[in-house]
mmCIF file of C-alpha atoms in Angstrom:
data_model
loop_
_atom_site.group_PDB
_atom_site.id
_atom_site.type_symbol
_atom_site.label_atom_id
_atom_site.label_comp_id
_atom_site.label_asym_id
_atom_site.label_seq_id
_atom_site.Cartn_x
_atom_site.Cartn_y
_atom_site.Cartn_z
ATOM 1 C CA UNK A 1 133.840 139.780 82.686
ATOM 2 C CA UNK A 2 136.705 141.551 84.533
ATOM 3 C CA UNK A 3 139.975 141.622 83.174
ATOM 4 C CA UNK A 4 141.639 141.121 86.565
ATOM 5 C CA UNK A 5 140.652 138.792 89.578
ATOM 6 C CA UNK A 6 142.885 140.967 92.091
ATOM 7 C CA UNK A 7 140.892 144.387 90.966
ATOM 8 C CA UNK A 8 137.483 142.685 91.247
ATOM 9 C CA UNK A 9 137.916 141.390 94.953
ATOM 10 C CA UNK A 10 139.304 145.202 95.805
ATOM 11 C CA UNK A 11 136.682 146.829 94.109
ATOM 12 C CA UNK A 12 133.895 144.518 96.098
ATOM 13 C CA UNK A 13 135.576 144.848 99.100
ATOM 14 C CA UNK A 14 135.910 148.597 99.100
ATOM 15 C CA UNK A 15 132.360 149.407 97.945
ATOM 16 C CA UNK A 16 130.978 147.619 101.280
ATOM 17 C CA UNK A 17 132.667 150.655 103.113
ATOM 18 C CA UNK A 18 130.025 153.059 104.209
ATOM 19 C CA UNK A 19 129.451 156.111 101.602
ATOM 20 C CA UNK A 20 131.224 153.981 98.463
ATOM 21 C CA UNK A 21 129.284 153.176 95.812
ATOM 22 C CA UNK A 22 130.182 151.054 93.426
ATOM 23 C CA UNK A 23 131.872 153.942 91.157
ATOM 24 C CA UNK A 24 133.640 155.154 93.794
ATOM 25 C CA UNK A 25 134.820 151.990 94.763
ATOM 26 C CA UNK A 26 136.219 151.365 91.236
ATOM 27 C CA UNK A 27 137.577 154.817 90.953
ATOM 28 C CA UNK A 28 139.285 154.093 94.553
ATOM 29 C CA UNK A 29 140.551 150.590 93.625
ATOM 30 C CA UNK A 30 142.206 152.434 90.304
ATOM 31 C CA UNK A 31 143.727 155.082 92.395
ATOM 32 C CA UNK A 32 145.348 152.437 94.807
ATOM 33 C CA UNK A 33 146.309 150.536 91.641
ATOM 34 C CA UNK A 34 148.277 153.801 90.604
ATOM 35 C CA UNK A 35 149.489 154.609 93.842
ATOM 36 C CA UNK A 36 153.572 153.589 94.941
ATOM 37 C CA UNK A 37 153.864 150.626 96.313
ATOM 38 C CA UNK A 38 155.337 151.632 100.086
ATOM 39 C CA UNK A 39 152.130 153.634 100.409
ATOM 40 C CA UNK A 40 149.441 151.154 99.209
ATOM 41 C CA UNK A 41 151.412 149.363 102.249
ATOM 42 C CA UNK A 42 151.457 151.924 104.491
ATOM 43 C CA UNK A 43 147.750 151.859 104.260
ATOM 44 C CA UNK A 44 147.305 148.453 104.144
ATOM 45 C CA UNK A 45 149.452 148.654 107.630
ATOM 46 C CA UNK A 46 147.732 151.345 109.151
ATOM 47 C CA UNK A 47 144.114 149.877 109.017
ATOM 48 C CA UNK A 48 145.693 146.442 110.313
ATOM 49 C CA UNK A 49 147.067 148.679 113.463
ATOM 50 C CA UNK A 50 144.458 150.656 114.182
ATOM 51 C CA UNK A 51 142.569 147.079 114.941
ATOM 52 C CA UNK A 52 145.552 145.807 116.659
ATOM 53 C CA UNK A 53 146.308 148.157 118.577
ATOM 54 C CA UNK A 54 143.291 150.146 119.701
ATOM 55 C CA UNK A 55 141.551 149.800 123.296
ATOM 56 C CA UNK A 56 138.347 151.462 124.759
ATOM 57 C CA UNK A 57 139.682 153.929 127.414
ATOM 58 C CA UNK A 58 139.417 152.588 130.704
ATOM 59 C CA UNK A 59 138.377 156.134 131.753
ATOM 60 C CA UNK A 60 136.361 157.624 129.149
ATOM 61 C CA UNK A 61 134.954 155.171 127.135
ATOM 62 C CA UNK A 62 136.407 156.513 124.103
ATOM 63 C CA UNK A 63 139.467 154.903 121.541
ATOM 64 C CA UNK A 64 142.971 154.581 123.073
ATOM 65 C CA UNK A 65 146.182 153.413 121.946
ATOM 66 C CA UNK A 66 146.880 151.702 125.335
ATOM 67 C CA UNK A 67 145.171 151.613 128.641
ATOM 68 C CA UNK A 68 144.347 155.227 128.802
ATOM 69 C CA UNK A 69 143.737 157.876 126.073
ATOM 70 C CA UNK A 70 145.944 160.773 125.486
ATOM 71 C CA UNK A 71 142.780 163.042 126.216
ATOM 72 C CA UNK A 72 142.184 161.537 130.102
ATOM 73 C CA UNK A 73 146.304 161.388 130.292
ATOM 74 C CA UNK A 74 146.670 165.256 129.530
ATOM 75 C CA UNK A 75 146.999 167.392 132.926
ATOM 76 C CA UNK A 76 146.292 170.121 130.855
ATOM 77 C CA UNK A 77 142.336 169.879 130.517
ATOM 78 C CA UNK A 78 139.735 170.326 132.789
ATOM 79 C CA UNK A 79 139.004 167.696 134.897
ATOM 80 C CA UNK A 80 136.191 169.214 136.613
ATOM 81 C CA UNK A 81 134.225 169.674 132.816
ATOM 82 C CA UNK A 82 132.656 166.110 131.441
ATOM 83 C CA UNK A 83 131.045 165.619 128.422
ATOM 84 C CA UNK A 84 129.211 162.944 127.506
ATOM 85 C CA UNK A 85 128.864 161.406 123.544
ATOM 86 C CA UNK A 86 127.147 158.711 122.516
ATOM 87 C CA UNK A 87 129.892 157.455 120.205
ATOM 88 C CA UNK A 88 133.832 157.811 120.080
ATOM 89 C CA UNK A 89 132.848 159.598 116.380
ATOM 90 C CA UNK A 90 131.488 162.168 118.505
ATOM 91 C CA UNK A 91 134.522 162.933 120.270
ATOM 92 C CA UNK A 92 136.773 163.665 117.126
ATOM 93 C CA UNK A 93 133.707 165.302 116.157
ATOM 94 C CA UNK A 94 133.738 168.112 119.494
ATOM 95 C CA UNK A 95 137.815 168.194 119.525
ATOM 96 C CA UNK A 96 138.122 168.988 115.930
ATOM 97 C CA UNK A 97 136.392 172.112 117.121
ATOM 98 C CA UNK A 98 138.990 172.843 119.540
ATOM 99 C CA UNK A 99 136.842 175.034 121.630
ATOM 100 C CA UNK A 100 136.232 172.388 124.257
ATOM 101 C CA UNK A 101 139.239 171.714 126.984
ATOM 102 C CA UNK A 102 137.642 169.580 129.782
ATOM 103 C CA UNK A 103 137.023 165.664 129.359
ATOM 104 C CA UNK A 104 134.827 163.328 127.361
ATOM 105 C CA UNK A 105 132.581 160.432 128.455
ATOM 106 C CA UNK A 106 131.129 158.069 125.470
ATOM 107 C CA UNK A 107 128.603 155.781 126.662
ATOM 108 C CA UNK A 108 128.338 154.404 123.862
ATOM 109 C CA UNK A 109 124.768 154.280 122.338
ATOM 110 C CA UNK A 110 121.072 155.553 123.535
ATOM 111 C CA UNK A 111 118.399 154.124 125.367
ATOM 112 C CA UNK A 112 115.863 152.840 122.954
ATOM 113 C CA UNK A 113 113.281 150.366 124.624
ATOM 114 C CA UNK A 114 112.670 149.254 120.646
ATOM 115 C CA UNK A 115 116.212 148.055 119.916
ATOM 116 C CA UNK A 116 116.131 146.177 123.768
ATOM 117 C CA UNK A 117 118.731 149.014 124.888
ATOM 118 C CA UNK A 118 118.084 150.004 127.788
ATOM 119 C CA UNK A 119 120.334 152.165 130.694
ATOM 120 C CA UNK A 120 122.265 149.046 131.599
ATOM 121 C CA UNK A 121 123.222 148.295 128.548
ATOM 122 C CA UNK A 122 125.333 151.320 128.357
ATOM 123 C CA UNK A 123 128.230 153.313 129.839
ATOM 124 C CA UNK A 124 126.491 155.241 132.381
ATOM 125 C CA UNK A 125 127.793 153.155 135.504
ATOM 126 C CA UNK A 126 130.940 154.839 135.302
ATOM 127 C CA UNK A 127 129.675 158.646 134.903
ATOM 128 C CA UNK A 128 127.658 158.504 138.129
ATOM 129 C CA UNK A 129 130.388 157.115 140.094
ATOM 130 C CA UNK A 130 132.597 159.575 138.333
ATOM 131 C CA UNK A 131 130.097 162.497 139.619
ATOM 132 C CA UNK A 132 129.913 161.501 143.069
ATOM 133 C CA UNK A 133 134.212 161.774 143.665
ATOM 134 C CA UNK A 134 133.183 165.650 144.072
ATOM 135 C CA UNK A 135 136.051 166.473 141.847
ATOM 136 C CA UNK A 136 133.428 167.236 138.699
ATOM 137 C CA UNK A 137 131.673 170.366 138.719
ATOM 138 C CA UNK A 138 129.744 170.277 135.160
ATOM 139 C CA UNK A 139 128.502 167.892 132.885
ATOM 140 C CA UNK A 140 127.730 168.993 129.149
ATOM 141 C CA UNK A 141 125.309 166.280 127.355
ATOM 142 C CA UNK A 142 126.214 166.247 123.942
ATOM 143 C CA UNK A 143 123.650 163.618 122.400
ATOM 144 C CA UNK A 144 121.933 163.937 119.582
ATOM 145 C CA UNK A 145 118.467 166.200 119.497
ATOM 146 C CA UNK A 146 116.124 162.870 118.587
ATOM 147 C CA UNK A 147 113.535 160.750 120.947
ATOM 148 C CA UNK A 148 116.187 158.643 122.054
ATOM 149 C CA UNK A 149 118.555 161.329 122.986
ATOM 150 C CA UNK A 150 116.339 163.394 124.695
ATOM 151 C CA UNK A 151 115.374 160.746 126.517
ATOM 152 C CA UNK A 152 118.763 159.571 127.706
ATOM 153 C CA UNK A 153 119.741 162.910 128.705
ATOM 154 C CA UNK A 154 117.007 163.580 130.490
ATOM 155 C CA UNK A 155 117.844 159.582 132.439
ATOM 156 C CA UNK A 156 121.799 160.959 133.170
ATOM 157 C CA UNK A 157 120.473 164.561 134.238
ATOM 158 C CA UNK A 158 118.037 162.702 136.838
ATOM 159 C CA UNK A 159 120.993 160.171 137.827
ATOM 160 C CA UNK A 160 123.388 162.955 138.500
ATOM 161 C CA UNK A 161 121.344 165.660 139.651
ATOM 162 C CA UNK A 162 121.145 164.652 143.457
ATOM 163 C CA UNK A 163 125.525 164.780 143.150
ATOM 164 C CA UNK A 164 125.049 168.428 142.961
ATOM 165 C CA UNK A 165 126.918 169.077 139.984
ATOM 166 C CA UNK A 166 125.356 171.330 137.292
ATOM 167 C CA UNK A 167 124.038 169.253 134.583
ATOM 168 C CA UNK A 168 124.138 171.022 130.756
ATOM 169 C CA UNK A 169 122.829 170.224 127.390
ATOM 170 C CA UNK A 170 124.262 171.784 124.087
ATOM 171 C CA UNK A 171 121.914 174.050 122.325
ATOM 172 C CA UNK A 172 119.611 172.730 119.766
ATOM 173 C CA UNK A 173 118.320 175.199 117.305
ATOM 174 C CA UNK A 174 118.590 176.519 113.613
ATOM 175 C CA UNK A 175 122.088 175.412 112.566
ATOM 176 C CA UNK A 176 124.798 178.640 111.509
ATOM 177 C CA UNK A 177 124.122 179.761 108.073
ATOM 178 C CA UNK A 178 120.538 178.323 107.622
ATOM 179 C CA UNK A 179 117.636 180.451 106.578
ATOM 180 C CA UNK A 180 114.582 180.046 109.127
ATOM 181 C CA UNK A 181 111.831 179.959 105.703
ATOM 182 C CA UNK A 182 113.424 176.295 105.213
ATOM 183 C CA UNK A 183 113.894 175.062 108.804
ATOM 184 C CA UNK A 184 111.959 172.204 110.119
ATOM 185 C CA UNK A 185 109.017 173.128 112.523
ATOM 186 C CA UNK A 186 110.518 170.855 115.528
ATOM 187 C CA UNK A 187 113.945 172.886 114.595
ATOM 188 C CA UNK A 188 112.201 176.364 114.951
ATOM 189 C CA UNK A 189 110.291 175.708 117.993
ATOM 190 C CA UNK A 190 113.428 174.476 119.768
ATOM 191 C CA UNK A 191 114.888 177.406 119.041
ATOM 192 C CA UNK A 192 111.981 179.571 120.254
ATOM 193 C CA UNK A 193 112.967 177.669 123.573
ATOM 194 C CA UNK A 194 116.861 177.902 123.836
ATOM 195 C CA UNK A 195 116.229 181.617 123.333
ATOM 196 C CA UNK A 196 118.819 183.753 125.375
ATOM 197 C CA UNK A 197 118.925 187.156 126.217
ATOM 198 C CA UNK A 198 121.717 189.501 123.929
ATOM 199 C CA UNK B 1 143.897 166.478 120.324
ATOM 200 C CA UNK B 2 143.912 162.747 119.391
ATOM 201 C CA UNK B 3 142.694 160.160 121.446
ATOM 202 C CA UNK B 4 144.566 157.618 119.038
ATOM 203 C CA UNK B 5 147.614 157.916 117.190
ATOM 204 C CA UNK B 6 146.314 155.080 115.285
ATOM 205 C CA UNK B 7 143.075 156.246 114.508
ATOM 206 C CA UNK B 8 144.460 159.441 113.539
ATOM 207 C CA UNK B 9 147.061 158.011 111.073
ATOM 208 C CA UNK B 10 144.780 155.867 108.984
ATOM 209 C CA UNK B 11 141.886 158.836 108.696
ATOM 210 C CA UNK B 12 144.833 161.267 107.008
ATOM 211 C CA UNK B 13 145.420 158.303 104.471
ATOM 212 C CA UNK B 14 142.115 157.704 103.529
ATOM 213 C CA UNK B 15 141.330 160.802 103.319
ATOM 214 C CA UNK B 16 144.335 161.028 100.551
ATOM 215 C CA UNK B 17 141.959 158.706 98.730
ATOM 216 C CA UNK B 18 139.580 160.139 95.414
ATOM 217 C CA UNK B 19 136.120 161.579 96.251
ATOM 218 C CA UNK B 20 137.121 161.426 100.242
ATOM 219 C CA UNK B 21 136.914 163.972 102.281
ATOM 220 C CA UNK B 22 137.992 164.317 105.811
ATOM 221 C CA UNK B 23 134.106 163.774 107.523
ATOM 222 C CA UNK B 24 133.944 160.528 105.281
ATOM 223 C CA UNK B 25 137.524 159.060 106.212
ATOM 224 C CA UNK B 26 137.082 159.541 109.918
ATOM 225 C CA UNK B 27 133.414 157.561 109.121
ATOM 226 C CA UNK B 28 135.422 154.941 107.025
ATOM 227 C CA UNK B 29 138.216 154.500 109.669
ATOM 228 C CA UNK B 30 135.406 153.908 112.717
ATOM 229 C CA UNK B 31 133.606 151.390 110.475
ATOM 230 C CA UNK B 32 136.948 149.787 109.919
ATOM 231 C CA UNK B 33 137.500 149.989 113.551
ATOM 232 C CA UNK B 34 134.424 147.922 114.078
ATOM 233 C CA UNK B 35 134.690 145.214 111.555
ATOM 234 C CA UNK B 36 136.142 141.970 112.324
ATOM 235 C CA UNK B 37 139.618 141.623 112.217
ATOM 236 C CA UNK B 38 139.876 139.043 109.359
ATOM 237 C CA UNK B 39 137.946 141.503 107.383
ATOM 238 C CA UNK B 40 140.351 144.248 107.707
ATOM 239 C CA UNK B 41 143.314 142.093 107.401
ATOM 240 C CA UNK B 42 141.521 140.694 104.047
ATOM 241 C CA UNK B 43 140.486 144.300 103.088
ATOM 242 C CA UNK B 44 144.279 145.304 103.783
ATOM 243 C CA UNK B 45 145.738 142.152 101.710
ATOM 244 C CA UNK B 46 143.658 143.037 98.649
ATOM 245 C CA UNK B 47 145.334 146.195 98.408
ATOM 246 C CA UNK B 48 148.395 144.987 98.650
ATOM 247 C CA UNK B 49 147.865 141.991 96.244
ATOM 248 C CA UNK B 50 146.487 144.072 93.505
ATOM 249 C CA UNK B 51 149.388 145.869 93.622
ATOM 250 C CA UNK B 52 151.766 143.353 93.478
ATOM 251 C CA UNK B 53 150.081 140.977 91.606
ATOM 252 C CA UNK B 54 148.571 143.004 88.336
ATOM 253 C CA UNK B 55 150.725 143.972 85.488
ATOM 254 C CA UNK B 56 149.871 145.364 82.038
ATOM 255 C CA UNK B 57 148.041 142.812 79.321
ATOM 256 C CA UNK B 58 150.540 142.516 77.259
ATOM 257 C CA UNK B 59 147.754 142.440 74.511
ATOM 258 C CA UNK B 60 145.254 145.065 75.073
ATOM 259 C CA UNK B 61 147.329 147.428 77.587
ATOM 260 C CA UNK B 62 144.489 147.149 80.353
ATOM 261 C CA UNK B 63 145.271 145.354 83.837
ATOM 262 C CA UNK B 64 145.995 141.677 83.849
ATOM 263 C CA UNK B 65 146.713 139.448 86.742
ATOM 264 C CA UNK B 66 149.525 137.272 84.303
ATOM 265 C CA UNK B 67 150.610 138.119 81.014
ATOM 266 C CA UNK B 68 147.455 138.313 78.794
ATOM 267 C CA UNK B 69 144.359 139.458 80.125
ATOM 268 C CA UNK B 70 141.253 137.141 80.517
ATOM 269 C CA UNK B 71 138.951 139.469 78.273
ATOM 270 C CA UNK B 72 141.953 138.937 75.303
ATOM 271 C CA UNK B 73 142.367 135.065 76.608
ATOM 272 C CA UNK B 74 138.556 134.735 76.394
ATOM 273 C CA UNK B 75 137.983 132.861 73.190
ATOM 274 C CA UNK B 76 134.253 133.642 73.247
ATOM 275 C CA UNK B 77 134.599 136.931 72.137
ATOM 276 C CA UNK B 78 134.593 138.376 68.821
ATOM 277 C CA UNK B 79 138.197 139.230 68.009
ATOM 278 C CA UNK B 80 137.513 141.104 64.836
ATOM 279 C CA UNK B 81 136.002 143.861 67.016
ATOM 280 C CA UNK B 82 138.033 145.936 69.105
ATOM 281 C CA UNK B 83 136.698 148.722 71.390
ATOM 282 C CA UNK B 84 139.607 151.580 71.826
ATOM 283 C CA UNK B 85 139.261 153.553 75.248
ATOM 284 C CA UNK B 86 141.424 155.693 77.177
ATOM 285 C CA UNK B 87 142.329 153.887 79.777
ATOM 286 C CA UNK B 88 142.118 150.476 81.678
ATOM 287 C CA UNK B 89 139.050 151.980 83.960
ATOM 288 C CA UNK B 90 137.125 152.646 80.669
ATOM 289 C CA UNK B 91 137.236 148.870 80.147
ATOM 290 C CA UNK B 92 135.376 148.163 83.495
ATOM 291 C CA UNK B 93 133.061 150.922 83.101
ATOM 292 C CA UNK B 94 131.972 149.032 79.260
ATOM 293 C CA UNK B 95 131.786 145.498 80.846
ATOM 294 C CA UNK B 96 129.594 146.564 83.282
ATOM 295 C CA UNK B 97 127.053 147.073 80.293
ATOM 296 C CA UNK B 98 127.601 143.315 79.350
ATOM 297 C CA UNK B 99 126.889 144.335 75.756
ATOM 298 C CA UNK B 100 129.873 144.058 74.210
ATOM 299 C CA UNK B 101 131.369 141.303 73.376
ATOM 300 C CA UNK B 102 134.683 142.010 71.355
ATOM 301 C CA UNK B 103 138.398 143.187 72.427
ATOM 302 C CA UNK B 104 139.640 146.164 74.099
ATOM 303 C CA UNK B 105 142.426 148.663 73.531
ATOM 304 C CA UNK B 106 143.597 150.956 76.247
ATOM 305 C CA UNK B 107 145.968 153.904 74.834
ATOM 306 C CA UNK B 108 146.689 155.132 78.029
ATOM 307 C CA UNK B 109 145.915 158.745 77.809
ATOM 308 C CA UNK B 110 144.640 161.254 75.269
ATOM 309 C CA UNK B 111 147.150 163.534 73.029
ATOM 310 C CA UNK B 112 147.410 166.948 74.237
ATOM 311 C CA UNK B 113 149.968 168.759 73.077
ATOM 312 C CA UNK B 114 149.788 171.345 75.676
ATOM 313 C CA UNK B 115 150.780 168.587 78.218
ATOM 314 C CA UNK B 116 153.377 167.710 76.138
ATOM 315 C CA UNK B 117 151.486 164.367 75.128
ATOM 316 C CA UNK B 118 152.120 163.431 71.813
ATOM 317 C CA UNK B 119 150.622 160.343 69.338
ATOM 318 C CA UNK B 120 154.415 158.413 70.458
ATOM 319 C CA UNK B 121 153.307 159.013 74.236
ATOM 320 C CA UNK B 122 150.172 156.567 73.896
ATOM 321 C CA UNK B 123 149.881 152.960 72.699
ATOM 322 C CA UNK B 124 148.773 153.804 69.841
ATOM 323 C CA UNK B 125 150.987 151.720 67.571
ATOM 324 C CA UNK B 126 150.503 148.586 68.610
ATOM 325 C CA UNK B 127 146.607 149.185 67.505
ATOM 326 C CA UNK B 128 148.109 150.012 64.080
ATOM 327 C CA UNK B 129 149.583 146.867 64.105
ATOM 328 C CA UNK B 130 146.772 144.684 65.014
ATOM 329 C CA UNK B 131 144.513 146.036 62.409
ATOM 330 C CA UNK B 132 147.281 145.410 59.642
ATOM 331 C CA UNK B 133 146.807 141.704 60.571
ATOM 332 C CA UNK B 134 143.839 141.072 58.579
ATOM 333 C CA UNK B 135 141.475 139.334 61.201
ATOM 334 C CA UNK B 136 140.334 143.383 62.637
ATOM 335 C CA UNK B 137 136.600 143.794 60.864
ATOM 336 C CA UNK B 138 135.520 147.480 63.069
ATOM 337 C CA UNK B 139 137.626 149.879 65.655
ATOM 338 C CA UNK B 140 135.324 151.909 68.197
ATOM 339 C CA UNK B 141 136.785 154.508 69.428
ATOM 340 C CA UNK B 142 135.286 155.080 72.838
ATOM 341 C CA UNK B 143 137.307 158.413 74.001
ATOM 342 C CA UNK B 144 135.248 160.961 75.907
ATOM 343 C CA UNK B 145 134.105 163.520 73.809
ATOM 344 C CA UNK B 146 136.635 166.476 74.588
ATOM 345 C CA UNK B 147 138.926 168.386 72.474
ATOM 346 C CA UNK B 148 141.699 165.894 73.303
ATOM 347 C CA UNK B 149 139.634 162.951 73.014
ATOM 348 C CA UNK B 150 138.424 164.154 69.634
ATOM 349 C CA UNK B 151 141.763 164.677 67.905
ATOM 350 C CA UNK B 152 142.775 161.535 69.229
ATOM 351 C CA UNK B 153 140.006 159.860 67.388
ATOM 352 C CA UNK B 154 140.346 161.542 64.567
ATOM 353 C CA UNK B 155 144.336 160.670 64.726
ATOM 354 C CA UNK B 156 143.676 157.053 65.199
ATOM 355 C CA UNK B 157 141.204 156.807 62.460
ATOM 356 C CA UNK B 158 143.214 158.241 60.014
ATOM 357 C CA UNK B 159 146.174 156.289 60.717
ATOM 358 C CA UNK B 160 143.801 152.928 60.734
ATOM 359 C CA UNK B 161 141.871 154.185 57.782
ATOM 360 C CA UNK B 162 144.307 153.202 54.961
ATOM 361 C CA UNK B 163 144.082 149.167 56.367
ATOM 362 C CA UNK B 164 140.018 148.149 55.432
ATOM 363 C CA UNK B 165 139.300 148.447 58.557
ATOM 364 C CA UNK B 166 135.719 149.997 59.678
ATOM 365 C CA UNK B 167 136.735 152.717 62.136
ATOM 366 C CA UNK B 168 133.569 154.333 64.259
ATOM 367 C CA UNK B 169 132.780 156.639 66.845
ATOM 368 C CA UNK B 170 130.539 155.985 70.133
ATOM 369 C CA UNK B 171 127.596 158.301 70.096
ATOM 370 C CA UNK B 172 127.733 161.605 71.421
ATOM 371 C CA UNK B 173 124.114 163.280 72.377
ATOM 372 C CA UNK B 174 121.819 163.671 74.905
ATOM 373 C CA UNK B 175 122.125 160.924 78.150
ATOM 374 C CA UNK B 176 119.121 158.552 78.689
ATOM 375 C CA UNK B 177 117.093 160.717 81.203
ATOM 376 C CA UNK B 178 118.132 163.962 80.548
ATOM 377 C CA UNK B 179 116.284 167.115 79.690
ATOM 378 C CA UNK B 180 116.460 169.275 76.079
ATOM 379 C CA UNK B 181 115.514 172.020 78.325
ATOM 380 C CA UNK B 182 118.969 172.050 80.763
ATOM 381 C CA UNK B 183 121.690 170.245 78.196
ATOM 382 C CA UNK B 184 124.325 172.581 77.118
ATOM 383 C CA UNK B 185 124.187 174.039 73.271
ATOM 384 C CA UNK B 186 127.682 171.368 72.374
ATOM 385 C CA UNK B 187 125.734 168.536 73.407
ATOM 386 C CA UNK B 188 122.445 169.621 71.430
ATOM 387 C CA UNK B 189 124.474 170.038 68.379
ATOM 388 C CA UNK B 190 126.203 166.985 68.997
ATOM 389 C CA UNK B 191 123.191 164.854 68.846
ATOM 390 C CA UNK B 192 121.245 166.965 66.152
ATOM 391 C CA UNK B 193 124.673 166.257 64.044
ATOM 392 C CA UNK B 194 124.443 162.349 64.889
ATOM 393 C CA UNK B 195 120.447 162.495 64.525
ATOM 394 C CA UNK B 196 119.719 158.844 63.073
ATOM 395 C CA UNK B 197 116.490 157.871 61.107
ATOM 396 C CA UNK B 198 113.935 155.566 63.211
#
């Protein structure tokens, strides 16, 4: 029996958020219940906004508040650096780094024959005609080391290879801080590959 | 850099939430980002409506959506039982069992003097009160078993004590699960002390 309808419909609708368990979700729903009033509203606002008023960039793929993003909009990166995420995650993901200055392309999920995706299906289109205004001079692939990623950079690098612009992938290998006794064998031998010379 | 203003505005408040850190809320806010829009807008609404919409059972102290609570409206359940906890998410956390079936009491807090939280701080006396009526058979306390949460017990049952009425303890011991082997030397002693014949 719950004491209170209002805290039951919360706490259900929280834990269906990804990572909440039930516990969390009560121990979330409490915390709201405790918090002032403006900013249980100013929450409440700000998820309501983000899904009003958030666009896919006409230019990158990625999450804008209008047209085009602030990234694609700033004269300050490099134009002639691209690279390509499979999701707009991955994006907040390389710029909370903030080692990376040139732009991003998201096309927005992998080809996987299984799941009926296949390159048509995503934001590729785009890239190539991107790559063939001369104006690019590298693109970094940024996907994720599995079978599907491989594969689709390996689709992009043969798409954009004739344009003559140097095609990149970001290193896979043992991850900073790891000890090589527990690392995966597919881990060490792709780091056997990516060796470099120091 | 931000690609949304938006975006970026609602992962700083979640991430204000408890148990969320910043790699979660920016995975909360995407997911919220891709759910329909009556689902935010209902998710948003809840919040708001528990807020403005629950108030303090006049009763038990726990959360109400009117006056009285439905677990103290709920005629079903034993009313000469009442289950003492610290506070109102104690009373969700003891439902969830579905094995008791008598009132609550939420005191709001434990004493501690070094917080400056005396016996006049918590809602204590209107337990008093209720157990001078007559119709109270047994009090459990159900505080967590800490220094505070043990003088408060002991406090409680000393001041119910004089009445008739049957005050006990939840018991304190090993979990269901757990190893002898890794529980700390407290908890051992606790549950050699409350060792019960089988």
């Amino acid at each position: 029996m719950k004491s209170s309808a209002y805290l039951d419909a919360l706490i259900k609708k929280i834990s269906k958020l990804p990572g909440i368990g039930p516990k969390s979700a009560s121990r979330i729903a409490f915390h709201i219940l405790g918090m002032h009033r403006d900013d249980v509203e100013g929450l409440a606002r700000a998820m309501i906004e983000l899904k009003r008023n958030t666009y896919t960039c006409s230019v990158c793929g990625g999450i804008s508040d209008g047209g085009t993003c602030s990234i694609c909009q700033d004269a300050s990166r490099d134009r002639g650096l691209i690279c390509v995420v499979e999701d707009a995650k991955d994006v907040l993901t390389i710029e909370g780094t903030g080692e990376f200055h040139g732009l991003f392309h998201v096309i927005n999920g992998l080809i996987s024959p299984l799941d009926g995706i296949g390159p048509d299906e995503l934001n590729i289109g785009t890239l190539v005609a991107k790559c063939g205004q001369g104006s690019v001079r590298e693109v970094i692939l940024a996907l994720n080391p599995s079978v599907e990623g491989d594969a689709t950079s390996l689709y992009i690098a043969r798409l954009i290879g004739s344009s003559g612009v140097t095609v990149t992938r970001i290193a896979h290998g043992l991850p900073v801080g790891a000890d090589l006794e527990f690392a995966d064998t597919a881990t060490i031998i792709k780091s056997l590959e990516g060796r470099v010379k120091i």
